[in-house]
CSV table of C-alpha atoms in Angstrom, one decimal:
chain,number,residue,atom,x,y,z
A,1,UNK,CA,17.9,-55.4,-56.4
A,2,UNK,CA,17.5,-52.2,-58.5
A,3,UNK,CA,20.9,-49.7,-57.4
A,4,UNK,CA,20.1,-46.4,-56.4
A,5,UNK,CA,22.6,-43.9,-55.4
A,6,UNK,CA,21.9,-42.2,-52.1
A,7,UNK,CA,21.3,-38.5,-51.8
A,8,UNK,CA,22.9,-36.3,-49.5
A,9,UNK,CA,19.4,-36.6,-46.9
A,10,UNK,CA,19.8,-40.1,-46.3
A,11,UNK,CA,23.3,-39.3,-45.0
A,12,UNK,CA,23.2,-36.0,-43.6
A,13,UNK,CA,20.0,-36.6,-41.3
A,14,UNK,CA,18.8,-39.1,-38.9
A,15,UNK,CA,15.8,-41.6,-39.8
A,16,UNK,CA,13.6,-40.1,-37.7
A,17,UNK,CA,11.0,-43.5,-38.3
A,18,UNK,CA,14.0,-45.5,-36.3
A,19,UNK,CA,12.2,-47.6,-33.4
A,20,UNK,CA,15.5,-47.0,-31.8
A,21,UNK,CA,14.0,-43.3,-31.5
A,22,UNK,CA,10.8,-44.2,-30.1
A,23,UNK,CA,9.3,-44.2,-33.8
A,24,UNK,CA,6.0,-46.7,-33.9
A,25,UNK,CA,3.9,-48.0,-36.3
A,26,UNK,CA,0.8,-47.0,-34.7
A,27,UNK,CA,-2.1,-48.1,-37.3
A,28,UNK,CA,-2.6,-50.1,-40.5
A,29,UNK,CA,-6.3,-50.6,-42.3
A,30,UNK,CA,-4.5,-54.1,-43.3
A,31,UNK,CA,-1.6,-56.3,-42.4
A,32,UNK,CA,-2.7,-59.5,-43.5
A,33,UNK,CA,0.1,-61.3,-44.7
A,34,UNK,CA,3.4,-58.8,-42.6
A,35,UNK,CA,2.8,-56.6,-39.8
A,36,UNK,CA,3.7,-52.7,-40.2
A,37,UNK,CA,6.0,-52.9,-37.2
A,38,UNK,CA,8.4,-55.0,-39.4
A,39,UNK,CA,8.8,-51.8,-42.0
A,40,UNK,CA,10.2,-49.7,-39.2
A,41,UNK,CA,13.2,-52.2,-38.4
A,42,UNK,CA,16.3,-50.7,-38.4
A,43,UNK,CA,18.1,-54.3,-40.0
A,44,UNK,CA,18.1,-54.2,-43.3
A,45,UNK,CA,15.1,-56.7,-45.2
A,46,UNK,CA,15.8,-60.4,-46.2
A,47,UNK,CA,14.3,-63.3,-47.9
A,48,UNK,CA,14.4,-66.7,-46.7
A,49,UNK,CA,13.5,-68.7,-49.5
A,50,UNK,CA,10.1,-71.3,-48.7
A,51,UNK,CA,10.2,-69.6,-44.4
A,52,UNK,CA,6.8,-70.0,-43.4
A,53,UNK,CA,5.1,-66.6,-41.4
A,54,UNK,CA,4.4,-68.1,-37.7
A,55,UNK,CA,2.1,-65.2,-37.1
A,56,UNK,CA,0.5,-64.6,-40.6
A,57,UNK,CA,-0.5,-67.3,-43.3
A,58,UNK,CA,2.0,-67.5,-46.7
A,59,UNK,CA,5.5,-67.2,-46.8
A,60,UNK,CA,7.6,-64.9,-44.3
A,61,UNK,CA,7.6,-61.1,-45.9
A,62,UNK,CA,10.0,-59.0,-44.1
A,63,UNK,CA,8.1,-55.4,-44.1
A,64,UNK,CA,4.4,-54.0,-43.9
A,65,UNK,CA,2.2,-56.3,-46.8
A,66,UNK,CA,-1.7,-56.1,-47.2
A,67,UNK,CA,-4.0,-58.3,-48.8
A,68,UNK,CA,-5.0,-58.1,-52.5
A,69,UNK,CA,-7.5,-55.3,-52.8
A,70,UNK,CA,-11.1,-56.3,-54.4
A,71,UNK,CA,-12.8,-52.5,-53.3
A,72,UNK,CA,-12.1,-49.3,-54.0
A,73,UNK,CA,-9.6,-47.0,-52.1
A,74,UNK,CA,-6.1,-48.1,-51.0
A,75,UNK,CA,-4.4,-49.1,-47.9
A,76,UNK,CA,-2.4,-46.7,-45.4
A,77,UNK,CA,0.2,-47.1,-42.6
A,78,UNK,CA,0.4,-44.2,-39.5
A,79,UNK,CA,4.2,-43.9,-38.3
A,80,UNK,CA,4.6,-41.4,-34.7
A,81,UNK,CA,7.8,-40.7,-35.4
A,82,UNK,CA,10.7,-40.8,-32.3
A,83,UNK,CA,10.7,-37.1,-32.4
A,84,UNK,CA,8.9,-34.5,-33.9
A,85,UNK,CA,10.8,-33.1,-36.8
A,86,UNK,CA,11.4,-31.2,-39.8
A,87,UNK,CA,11.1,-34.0,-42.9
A,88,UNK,CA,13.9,-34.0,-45.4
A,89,UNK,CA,13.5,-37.1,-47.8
A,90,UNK,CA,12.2,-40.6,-47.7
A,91,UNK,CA,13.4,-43.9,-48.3
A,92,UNK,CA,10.7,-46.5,-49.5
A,93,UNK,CA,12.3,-49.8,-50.1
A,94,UNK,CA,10.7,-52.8,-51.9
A,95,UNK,CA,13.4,-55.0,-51.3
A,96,UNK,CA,11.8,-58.6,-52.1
A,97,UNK,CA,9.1,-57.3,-53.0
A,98,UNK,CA,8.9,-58.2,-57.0
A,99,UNK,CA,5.0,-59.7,-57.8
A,100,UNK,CA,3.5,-57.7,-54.5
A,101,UNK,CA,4.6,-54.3,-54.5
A,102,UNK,CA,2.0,-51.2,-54.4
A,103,UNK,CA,2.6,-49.9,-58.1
A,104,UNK,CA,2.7,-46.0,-56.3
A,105,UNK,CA,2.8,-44.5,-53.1
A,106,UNK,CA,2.4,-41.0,-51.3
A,107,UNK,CA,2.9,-39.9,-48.1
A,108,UNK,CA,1.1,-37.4,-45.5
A,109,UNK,CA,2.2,-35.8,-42.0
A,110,UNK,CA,0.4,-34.4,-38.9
A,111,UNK,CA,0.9,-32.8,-35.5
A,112,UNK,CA,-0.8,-34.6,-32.9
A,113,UNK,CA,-0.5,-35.0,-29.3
A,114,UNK,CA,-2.4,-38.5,-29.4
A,115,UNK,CA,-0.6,-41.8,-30.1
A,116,UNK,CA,-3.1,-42.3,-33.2
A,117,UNK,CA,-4.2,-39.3,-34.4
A,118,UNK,CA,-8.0,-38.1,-34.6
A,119,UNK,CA,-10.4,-38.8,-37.5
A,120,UNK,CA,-10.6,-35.0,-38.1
A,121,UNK,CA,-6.4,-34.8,-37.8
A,122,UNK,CA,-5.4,-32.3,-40.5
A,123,UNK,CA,-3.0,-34.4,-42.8
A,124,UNK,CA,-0.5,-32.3,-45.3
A,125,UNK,CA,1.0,-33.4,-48.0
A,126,UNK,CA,4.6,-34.2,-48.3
A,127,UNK,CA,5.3,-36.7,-51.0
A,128,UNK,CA,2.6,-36.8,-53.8
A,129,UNK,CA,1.9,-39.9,-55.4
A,130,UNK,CA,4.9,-41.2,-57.0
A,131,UNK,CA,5.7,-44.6,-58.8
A,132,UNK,CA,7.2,-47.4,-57.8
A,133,UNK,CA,9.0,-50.5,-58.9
A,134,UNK,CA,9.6,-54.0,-57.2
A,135,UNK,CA,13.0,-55.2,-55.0
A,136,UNK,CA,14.7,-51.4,-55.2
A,137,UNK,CA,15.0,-48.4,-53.2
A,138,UNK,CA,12.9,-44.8,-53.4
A,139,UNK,CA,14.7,-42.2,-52.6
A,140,UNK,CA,12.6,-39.0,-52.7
A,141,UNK,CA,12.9,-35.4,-51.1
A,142,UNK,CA,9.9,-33.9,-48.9
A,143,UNK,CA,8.0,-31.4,-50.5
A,144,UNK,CA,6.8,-29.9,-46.9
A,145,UNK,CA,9.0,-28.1,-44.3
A,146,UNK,CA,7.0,-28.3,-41.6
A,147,UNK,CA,7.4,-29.8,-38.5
A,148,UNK,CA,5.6,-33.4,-38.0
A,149,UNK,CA,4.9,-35.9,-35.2
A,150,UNK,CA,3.3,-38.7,-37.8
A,151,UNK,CA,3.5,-39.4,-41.0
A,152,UNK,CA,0.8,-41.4,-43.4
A,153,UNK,CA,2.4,-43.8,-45.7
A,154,UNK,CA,-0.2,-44.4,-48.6
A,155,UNK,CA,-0.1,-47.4,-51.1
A,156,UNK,CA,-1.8,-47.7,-54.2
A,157,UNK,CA,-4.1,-49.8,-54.2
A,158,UNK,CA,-2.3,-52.6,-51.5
A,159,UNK,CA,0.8,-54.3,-51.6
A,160,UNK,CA,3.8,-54.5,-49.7
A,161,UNK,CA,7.2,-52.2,-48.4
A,162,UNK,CA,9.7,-54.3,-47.0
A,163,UNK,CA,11.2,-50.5,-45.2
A,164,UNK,CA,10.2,-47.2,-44.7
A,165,UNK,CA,13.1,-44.3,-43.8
A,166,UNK,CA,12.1,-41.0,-42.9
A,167,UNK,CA,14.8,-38.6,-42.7
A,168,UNK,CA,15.0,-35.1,-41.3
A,169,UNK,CA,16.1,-33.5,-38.0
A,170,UNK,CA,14.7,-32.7,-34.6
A,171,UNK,CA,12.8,-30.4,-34.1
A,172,UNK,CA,13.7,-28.3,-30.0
A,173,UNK,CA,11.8,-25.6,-28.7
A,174,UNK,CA,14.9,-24.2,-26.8
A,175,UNK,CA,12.8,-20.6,-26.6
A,176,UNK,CA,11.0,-22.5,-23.8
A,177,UNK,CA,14.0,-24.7,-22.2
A,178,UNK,CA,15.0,-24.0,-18.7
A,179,UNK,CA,18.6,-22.3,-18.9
A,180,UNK,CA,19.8,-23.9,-15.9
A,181,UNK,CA,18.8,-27.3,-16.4
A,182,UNK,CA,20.7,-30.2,-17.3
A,183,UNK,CA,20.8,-31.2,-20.9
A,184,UNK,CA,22.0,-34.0,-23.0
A,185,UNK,CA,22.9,-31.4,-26.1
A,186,UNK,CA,24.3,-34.5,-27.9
A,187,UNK,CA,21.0,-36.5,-28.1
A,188,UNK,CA,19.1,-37.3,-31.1
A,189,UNK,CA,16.3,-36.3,-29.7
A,190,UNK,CA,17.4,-32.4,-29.0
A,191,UNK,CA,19.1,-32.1,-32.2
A,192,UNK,CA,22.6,-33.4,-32.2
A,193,UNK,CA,23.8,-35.7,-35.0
A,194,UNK,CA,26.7,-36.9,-36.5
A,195,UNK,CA,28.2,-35.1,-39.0
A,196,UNK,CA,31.1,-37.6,-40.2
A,197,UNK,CA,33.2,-40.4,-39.1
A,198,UNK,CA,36.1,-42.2,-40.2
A,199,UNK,CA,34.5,-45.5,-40.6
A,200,UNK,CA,31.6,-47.4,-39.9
A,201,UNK,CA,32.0,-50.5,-41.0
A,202,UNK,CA,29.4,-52.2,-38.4
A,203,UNK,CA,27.2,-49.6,-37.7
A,204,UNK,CA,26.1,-45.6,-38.1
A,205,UNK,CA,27.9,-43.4,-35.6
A,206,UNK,CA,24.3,-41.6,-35.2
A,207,UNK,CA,23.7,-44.9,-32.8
A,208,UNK,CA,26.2,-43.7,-30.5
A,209,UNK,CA,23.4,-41.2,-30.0
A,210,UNK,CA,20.6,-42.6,-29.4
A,211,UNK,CA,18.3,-42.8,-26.3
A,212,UNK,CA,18.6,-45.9,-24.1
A,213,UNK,CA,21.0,-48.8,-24.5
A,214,UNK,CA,21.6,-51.4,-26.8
A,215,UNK,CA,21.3,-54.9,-26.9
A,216,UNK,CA,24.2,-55.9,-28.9
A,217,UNK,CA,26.7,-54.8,-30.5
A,218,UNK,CA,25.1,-54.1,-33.7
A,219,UNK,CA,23.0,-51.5,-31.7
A,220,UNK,CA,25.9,-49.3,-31.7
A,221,UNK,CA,29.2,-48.1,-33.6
A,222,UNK,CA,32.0,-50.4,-34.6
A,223,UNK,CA,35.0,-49.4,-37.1
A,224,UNK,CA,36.4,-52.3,-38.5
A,225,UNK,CA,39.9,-53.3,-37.8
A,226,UNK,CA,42.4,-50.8,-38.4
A,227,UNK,CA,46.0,-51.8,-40.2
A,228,UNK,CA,47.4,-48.3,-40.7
A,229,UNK,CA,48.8,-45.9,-38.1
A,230,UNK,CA,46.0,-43.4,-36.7
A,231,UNK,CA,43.1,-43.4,-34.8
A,232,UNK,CA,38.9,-43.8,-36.0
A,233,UNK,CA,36.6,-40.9,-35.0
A,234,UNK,CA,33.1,-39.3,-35.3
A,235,UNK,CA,32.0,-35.5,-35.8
A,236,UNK,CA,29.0,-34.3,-34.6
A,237,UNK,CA,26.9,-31.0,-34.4
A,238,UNK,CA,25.7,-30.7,-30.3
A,239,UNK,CA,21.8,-30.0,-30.3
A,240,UNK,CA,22.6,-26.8,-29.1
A,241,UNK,CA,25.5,-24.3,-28.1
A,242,UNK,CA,26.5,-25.6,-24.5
A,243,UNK,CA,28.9,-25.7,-22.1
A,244,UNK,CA,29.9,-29.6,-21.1
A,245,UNK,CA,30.3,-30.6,-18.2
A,246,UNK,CA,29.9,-34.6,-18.2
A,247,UNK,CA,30.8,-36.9,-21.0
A,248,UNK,CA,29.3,-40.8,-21.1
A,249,UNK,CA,31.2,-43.4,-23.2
A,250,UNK,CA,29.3,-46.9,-22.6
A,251,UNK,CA,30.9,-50.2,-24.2
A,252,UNK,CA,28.5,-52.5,-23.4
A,253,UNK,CA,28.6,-55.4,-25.1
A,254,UNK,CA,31.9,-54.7,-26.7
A,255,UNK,CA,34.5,-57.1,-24.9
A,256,UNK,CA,36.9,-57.7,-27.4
A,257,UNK,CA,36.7,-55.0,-29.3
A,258,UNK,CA,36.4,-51.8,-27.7
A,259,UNK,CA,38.7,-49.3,-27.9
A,260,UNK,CA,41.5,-49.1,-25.5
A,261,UNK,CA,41.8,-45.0,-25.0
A,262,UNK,CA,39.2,-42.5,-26.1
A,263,UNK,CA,39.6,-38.6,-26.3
A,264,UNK,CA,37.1,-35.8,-27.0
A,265,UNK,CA,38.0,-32.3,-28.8
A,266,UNK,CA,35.6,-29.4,-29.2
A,267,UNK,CA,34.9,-25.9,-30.8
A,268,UNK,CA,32.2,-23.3,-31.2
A,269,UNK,CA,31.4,-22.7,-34.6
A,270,UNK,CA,28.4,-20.3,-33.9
A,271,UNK,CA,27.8,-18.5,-36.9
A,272,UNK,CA,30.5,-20.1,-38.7
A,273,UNK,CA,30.5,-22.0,-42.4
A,274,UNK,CA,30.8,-25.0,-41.1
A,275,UNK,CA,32.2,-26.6,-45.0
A,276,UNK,CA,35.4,-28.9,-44.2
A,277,UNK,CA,34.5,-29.3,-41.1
A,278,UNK,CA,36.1,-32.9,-40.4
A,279,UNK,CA,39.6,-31.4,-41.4
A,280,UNK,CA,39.3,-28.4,-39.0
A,281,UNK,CA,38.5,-31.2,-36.1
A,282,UNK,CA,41.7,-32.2,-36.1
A,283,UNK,CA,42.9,-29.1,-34.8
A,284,UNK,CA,39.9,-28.1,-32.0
A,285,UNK,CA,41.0,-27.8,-28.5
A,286,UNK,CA,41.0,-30.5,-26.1
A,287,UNK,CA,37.2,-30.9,-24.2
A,288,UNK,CA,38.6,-34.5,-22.8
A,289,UNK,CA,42.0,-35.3,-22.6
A,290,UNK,CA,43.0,-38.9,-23.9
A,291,UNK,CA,41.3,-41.5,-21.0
A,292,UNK,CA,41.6,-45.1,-20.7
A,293,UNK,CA,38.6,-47.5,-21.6
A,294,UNK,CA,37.3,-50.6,-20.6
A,295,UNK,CA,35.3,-53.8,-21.9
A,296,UNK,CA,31.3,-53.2,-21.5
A,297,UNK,CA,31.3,-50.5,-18.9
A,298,UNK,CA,29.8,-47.4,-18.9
A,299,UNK,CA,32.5,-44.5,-18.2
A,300,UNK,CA,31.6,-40.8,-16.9
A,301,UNK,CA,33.8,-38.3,-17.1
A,302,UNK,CA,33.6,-35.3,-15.2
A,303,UNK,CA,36.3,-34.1,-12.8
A,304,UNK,CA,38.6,-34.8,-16.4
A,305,UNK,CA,36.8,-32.6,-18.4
A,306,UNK,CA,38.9,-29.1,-19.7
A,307,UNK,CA,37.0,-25.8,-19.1
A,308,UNK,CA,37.1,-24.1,-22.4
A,309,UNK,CA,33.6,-22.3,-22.7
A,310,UNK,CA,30.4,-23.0,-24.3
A,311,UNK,CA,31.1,-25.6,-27.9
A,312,UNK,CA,28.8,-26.4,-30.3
A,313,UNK,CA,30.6,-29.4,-31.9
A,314,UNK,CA,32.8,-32.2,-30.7
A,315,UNK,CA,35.3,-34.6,-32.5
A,316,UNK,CA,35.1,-38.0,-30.5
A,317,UNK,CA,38.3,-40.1,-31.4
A,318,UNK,CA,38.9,-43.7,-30.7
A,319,UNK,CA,42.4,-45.4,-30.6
A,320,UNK,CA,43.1,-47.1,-32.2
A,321,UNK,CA,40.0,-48.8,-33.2
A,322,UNK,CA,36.4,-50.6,-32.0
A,323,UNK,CA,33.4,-50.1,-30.9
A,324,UNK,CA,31.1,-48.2,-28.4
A,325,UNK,CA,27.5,-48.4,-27.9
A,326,UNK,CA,26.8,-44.8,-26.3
A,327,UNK,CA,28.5,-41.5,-26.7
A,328,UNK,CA,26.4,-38.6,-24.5
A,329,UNK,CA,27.8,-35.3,-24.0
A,330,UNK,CA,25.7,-33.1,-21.0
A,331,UNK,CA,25.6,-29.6,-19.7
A,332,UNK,CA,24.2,-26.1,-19.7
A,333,UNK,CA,22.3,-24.0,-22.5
A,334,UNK,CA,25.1,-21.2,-23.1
């Protein structure tokens, strides 16, 4: 497959087409030979070589493939995306694709209220047509900053994308939030993210986030095995400024490998250039003070938690090593 060096939006936001989310692929005009909810998995494509389809004739494609056009026009997927958001950049992967792959591609986003969209949905531009090749990744920055619910994958004139990222940010209301509610202000889906972590060898640290549970580990955050003194950890930006007052560390599914202690340190960087931020976490005050953990349990913390005001970021630390499947920090809207 074709290398292609990734920009700084396919690491510094979420993938906001992640099923995982809540993303769906809602509509295709064709998906004769692979359905379009396999170019939303969040497991990167393979190729079994001669694996028969058991729900479409030919050969097992893993991604969104339409027949061979004979007409005129060209064949389109509608995503809903997990959360509405502001669109950054796009992935669209070929991988395994080589003889099949739409020669070009362009994408479109709405607002919409509906699962699919209306005929008369107004449709924007964000990606103009842009070429492709077979068995690489397309990494390409939005052209729109608006905020979307759906997004309009075209393909000229039919083929097939083995994946489709769509990466950007959540987009909150807060304006309208109820102040003394109860929120989740680490959540994907109200903003936070992760901003950095020490490693991630078996999965993205923006997992920890997510809504839900997982099903294994691989739906969560694993560092590999550490060798060298220290601890593994994850930065991350809350959704918004809040003050916390319950933390959730869940390691389901991890047995033999979760961590045996966790800790959690915090600061409020309102208004603050936030550059070499993962070396100032080292030095933020203590939020959670160093707990034990157990093998797939969920763990709430709340009687253990420090009052230090209202935060807007937290440093999550791990000792010495392993993996957790769901990291939520809740509280008030400062």
């Amino acid at each position: 497959m074709t290398k292609c060096t990734q920009p700084d939006f396919a690491s510094r936001y979420i993938n906001l087409a992640n099923p995982q989310l809540g993303a769906e692929a809602v509509f295709a005009n064709d998906e004769f030979f692979a359905s379009k909810e396999r170019m939303l998995s969040p497991i990167s494509p393979v190729f079994i070589f001669g694996k028969k389809d058991d729900t479409r004739p030919g050969l097992y494609m893993d991604g969104w493939e339409t027949r061979r056009r004979r007409t005129d026009g060209h064949d389109f997927c509608i995503v809903k995306l997990g959360v509405p958001g502001v669109i950054h950049g796009f992935d669209i992967d070929t991988s395994h694709f080589t003889g099949n792959f739409p020669p070009a591609a362009s994408i479109e986003g709405c607002n919409s209220e509906q699962k699919v969209p209306a005929d008369d949905a107004k449709w924007t531009e964000i990606l103009p047509s842009t070429e492709l090749s077979g068995n690489a990744h397309h990494f390409l920055p939005a052209l729109n900053s608006g905020i979307f619910t759906h997004i309009r994958l075209n393909i000229y004139p039919d083929g097939g994308i083995a994946r489709l990222r769509v990466y950007g940010e959540a987009a909150v209301d807060w304006e309208e939030a109820n102040k003394s509610a109860i929120y989740e202000l680490s959540a994907l889906a109200f903003g936070g993210r992760a901003l950095a972590a020490s490693d991630q060898h078996y999965g993205s640290p923006n997992n920890l986030l997510m809504p839900g549970s997982g099903e294994s580990p691989i739906d969560g955050w694993e560092t590999r095995r550490r060798r060298t003194p220290g601890n593994d950890w994850v930065v991350m930006a809350l959704g918004h400024r809040g003050r916390v007052s319950e933390i959730e560390v869940d390691t389901a599914h991890f047995r033999g490998n979760y961590p045996d202690r966790c800790s959690v340190l915090a600061a409020d960087l309102s208004g603050v250039d936030v550059n070499g931020v993962v070396t100032q976490s080292m030095f933020w005050r203590t939020l959670l003070p160093e707990q034990k953990l157990e093998m797939h349990k969920r763990h709430i913390f709340e009687r253990e938690i420090l009052d230090i005001g209202a935060v807007t970021h937290l440093r999550f630390n791990v000792f010495p090593d392993g993996g957790v499947m769901r990291f939520r920090a809740s509280g008030r809207l400062a």
